[in-house]
Amino acid sequence: MRKIKKAIIPAAGLGTRFLPATKAMPKEMLPIVDQPTIQYIVEEAIESGIEDIIIVTGKGKRSIEDHFDNAFELEENLANKEKYELLEKVRQPSKVDIHYIRQKEPKGLGHAIWCARKFIGDEPFAVLLGDDIVQADTPCLKQLINLFEEVDSSIIGVQQVPENETHRYGIIDPVKQDGRVYEVSNFIEKPKENAPSNVAIMGRYVLTPEIFDYLASQEKGSGGEIQLTDAIQKLNRSQKVYALDFEGTRHDVGEKLGFIKTTIEVALTREDLKEEMVEYLRSLLNSELLLKK
């Protein structure tokens, strides 16, 4: 039985939706409450049994490497002050081997994955996109890995979206459904019209290494970029690719309103913030700020 031990996290995007904040800070380092977005992704990978992560970065992303490096002076300071809970949080990101490679040109998600091919070799692997944070009892990626261990085929994480938002996502054309598992005839990147379903690809993948053969020759697709979805469609013709409607709440942190909503919802799950947060939101609902037209 093949095991999933390696994961790719693409983090080379320019983050233009969050300018000017991302002029000097990678969007992946924008904090949700008190933790960078990318750390939520790394922790999901760790909780799913991943042992090695490669982060595909670009120019101006050095702070990501610094964040996941050991901080000896800071850790010693926290230990001396007996701030052990905070010390554990600081050490959490270093509990897995993290490697880095640069995507030298912004050619799209498919190209970013292809850049990590030598790190992956001939093993099946996971991909986690930083724009999607999933809160679930069983980590989202772990759900995909569990299914992979049953079927030994590529698995794509999906959830339903409103019909009027299908143009924003890769969409599947399902031919058969068994519980939460779909067999798929087509994977379509951001259909402009006549989407075959409202079941959208949601930033979690378990892929077999044959995907690199298709990425190597993949032409530019939607947005003038090399799209991972297009290569998955070609892979699906030679070996079955399943889609899993994973359990959990998915947060879109790739756009401003979703980022704000996620920050609020994560804060409401925190015991140290929940009570005051609820009180604040109640007062806000009755304030003149929202009553004004």
XYZ file of C-alpha atoms in Angstrom:
293
model
C 0.000 0.000 0.000
C 1.437 3.353 -1.052
C 1.550 5.969 1.703
C 1.209 9.737 1.404
C 4.182 11.242 3.218
C 4.996 14.329 1.130
C 2.988 17.469 0.456
C 3.314 20.536 -1.753
C 2.068 23.939 -0.595
C 2.144 26.515 -3.428
C 2.914 29.993 -2.067
C 4.310 31.919 -5.013
C 1.286 34.114 -5.776
C 1.562 37.901 -5.731
C -1.432 38.432 -3.449
C -2.745 41.360 -5.483
C -6.219 41.120 -3.908
C -4.721 42.228 -0.596
C -2.640 45.164 -1.776
C -1.230 47.345 -0.326
C -0.840 44.981 2.681
C 0.971 42.432 0.504
C 3.385 44.914 -1.046
C 6.018 43.919 1.519
C 4.365 40.915 3.211
C 3.446 37.592 1.588
C -0.315 37.039 1.657
C 0.398 33.641 3.230
C 1.766 35.481 6.282
C -1.356 37.585 6.853
C -2.600 36.577 10.325
C -5.946 35.058 11.173
C -6.238 36.146 14.801
C -2.630 35.456 15.894
C -1.441 32.836 13.419
C -0.292 33.241 9.807
C -2.616 31.750 7.209
C 0.008 29.316 5.960
C 0.529 27.882 9.445
C -3.056 26.589 9.473
C -2.239 24.750 6.233
C 1.023 23.311 7.565
C -0.668 22.146 10.776
C -3.366 20.363 8.761
C -0.627 18.551 6.837
C 1.127 17.526 10.068
C -2.140 16.298 11.608
C -2.755 14.253 8.442
C 0.517 12.347 8.806
C 2.656 14.291 6.331
C 6.373 14.039 7.107
C 7.922 16.285 4.436
C 6.532 19.522 3.024
C 7.864 21.548 0.130
C 6.662 25.127 -0.109
C 6.858 26.626 -3.595
C 7.697 30.289 -3.104
C 8.529 33.312 -5.229
C 10.285 36.631 -4.889
C 9.640 38.431 -1.616
C 8.576 35.323 0.312
C 11.600 34.979 2.595
C 9.534 35.688 5.717
C 7.754 32.337 5.193
C 11.085 30.543 5.587
C 11.947 32.646 8.636
C 8.602 31.835 10.252
C 9.095 28.072 9.993
C 12.732 28.205 11.088
C 13.802 27.599 14.679
C 13.892 30.806 16.749
C 16.426 29.913 19.436
C 16.589 33.278 21.222
C 12.806 33.648 21.287
C 12.307 30.083 22.510
C 14.918 30.504 25.246
C 13.286 33.741 26.337
C 9.847 32.126 26.562
C 11.270 29.133 28.454
C 13.030 31.377 30.970
C 9.767 33.228 31.575
C 7.952 29.868 31.900
C 5.550 30.758 29.099
C 5.335 27.107 28.065
C 1.998 27.257 26.259
C 3.230 30.049 24.015
C 6.550 28.228 23.577
C 4.716 25.163 22.270
C 2.864 27.309 19.722
C 6.136 28.800 18.509
C 7.710 25.355 18.153
C 4.701 23.745 16.415
C 5.705 24.674 12.822
C 9.149 23.051 13.204
C 7.712 19.575 13.918
C 7.946 18.574 10.260
C 10.714 18.826 7.662
C 9.967 21.833 5.447
C 11.803 22.446 2.194
C 11.610 25.318 -0.283
C 11.863 25.840 -4.010
C 11.205 28.956 -6.081
C 8.805 29.273 -8.962
C 10.925 31.634 -11.022
C 8.068 32.733 -13.306
C 4.367 33.168 -12.403
C 3.048 30.555 -14.821
C 0.144 29.269 -12.731
C -0.719 26.586 -10.193
C 0.046 23.696 -12.515
C 3.541 25.015 -13.133
C 4.094 25.585 -9.394
C 3.300 21.914 -8.735
C 5.568 20.839 -11.589
C 8.441 22.808 -10.007
C 8.379 20.356 -7.069
C 8.586 17.192 -9.207
C 12.156 16.265 -8.196
C 11.256 16.523 -4.513
C 8.255 14.219 -4.973
C 9.925 11.659 -7.241
C 7.730 8.646 -8.061
C 5.568 8.797 -4.913
C 1.922 9.801 -4.568
C 1.674 13.150 -2.800
C -0.655 15.790 -1.390
C -1.292 19.383 -2.435
C -2.768 21.962 -0.075
C -3.697 25.430 -1.338
C -3.335 28.321 1.061
C -6.548 30.079 0.016
C -8.662 27.406 1.717
C -8.716 26.743 5.459
C -10.882 23.828 6.572
C -12.130 23.287 10.114
C -13.052 19.623 10.598
C -13.000 16.920 13.263
C -10.881 14.793 10.919
C -8.420 17.007 9.006
C -9.566 17.557 5.437
C -6.375 16.158 3.925
C -6.568 13.098 6.174
C -10.033 12.369 4.782
C -8.574 12.348 1.255
C -5.650 10.172 2.336
C -8.002 7.646 3.945
C -9.898 7.300 0.658
C -6.659 7.052 -1.331
C -5.600 4.117 0.826
C -8.841 2.373 -0.173
C -8.823 3.039 -3.927
C -5.124 3.737 -4.705
C -6.112 6.540 -7.109
C -5.914 10.322 -7.144
C -8.452 12.107 -4.938
C -9.722 15.677 -5.330
C -11.408 17.504 -2.439
C -14.741 19.088 -3.398
C -17.768 20.822 -1.917
C -20.913 22.342 -3.371
C -21.035 26.084 -4.108
C -23.914 28.376 -5.136
C -24.828 28.062 -8.826
C -23.868 31.682 -9.464
C -20.317 31.118 -8.200
C -19.292 28.138 -10.342
C -17.272 30.415 -12.653
C -14.845 31.034 -9.777
C -13.811 27.391 -9.329
C -12.715 24.224 -11.003
C -15.924 22.199 -11.404
C -16.448 18.445 -11.702
C -18.831 16.659 -14.059
C -19.858 13.651 -11.930
C -21.098 10.421 -13.488
C -21.670 8.395 -10.312
C -21.953 9.116 -6.597
C -21.510 6.709 -3.692
C -22.073 8.581 -0.449
C -19.520 11.376 -0.452
C -17.413 9.890 -3.255
C -17.840 10.860 -6.904
C -16.613 9.214 -10.065
C -15.922 11.995 -12.536
C -16.024 12.257 -16.311
C -14.628 15.785 -16.605
C -12.741 18.335 -14.547
C -13.323 21.842 -15.896
C -11.397 24.935 -14.815
C -13.642 27.958 -14.142
C -16.418 27.346 -16.685
C -17.738 30.670 -17.971
C -21.218 29.249 -18.534
C -23.200 25.995 -18.498
C -21.272 24.429 -15.616
C -22.022 20.665 -15.479
C -22.600 20.830 -11.698
C -22.098 23.070 -8.695
C -19.554 20.713 -7.124
C -16.311 22.672 -6.906
C -12.667 21.763 -6.367
C -11.603 23.111 -2.992
C -7.845 23.266 -2.673
C -7.011 19.776 -1.386
C -5.572 17.032 -3.592
C -3.920 13.639 -3.347
C -2.233 12.929 -6.673
C -0.261 10.118 -8.238
C 3.150 11.050 -9.709
C 1.900 10.492 -13.274
C 0.380 13.989 -13.051
C 3.864 15.392 -13.742
C 3.867 13.804 -17.214
C 0.835 15.893 -18.114
C 2.049 19.060 -16.393
C 5.301 18.896 -18.364
C 3.436 19.373 -21.650
C 0.379 21.250 -20.385
C -0.511 24.322 -22.422
C -1.812 27.541 -20.903
C -5.477 27.485 -19.987
C -7.833 29.741 -18.035
C -6.262 33.104 -17.198
C -3.343 32.415 -19.532
C -1.763 30.125 -16.933
C -0.867 26.438 -16.715
C -3.802 25.006 -14.787
C -3.603 21.974 -12.512
C -7.260 21.155 -13.265
C -6.483 20.711 -16.983
C -3.714 18.220 -16.190
C -6.022 16.342 -13.790
C -8.552 16.020 -16.615
C -5.894 14.361 -18.790
C -4.822 12.104 -15.901
C -8.454 11.050 -15.491
C -8.423 9.604 -19.013
C -5.596 7.192 -18.196
C -6.368 6.376 -14.541
C -9.487 7.053 -12.508
C -9.528 10.246 -10.458
C -12.123 10.423 -7.678
C -13.665 13.441 -5.984
C -14.458 13.457 -2.258
C -17.071 15.762 -0.750
C -15.083 16.241 2.442
C -16.656 16.943 5.825
C -15.902 20.251 7.496
C -16.302 23.994 7.166
C -14.240 25.510 4.406
C -13.138 29.139 4.687
C -12.087 31.135 1.622
C -9.204 33.365 2.730
C -8.173 34.203 -0.821
C -10.398 37.264 -0.984
C -11.026 40.125 1.446
C -14.547 39.421 2.673
C -13.795 35.721 3.143
C -10.655 36.620 5.083
C -12.622 38.898 7.410
C -15.336 36.264 7.929
C -12.718 33.614 8.673
C -10.991 35.803 11.244
C -14.294 36.364 13.051
C -15.309 32.689 12.944
C -11.905 31.466 14.137
C -11.983 34.009 16.970
C -15.377 32.643 18.016
C -13.845 29.174 18.433
C -11.172 30.465 20.808
C -11.924 30.114 24.511
C -9.789 33.170 25.294
C -11.721 35.358 22.852
C -15.193 33.899 22.382
C -17.057 35.605 25.231
C -15.763 39.096 24.508
C -16.161 38.556 20.778
C -19.832 37.595 21.112
C -20.457 40.636 23.312
C -18.753 42.899 20.791
C -20.704 41.508 17.833
C -23.989 41.952 19.697
C -23.141 45.564 20.471
C -22.113 46.124 16.877
C -25.461 44.883 15.582
C -27.196 47.556 17.632
C -24.745 50.329 16.870
C -25.279 53.323 14.650
C -22.511 51.985 12.401
C -24.833 49.318 10.977
C -28.051 51.317 11.305
C -26.741 54.050 9.012
C -27.743 53.714 5.360
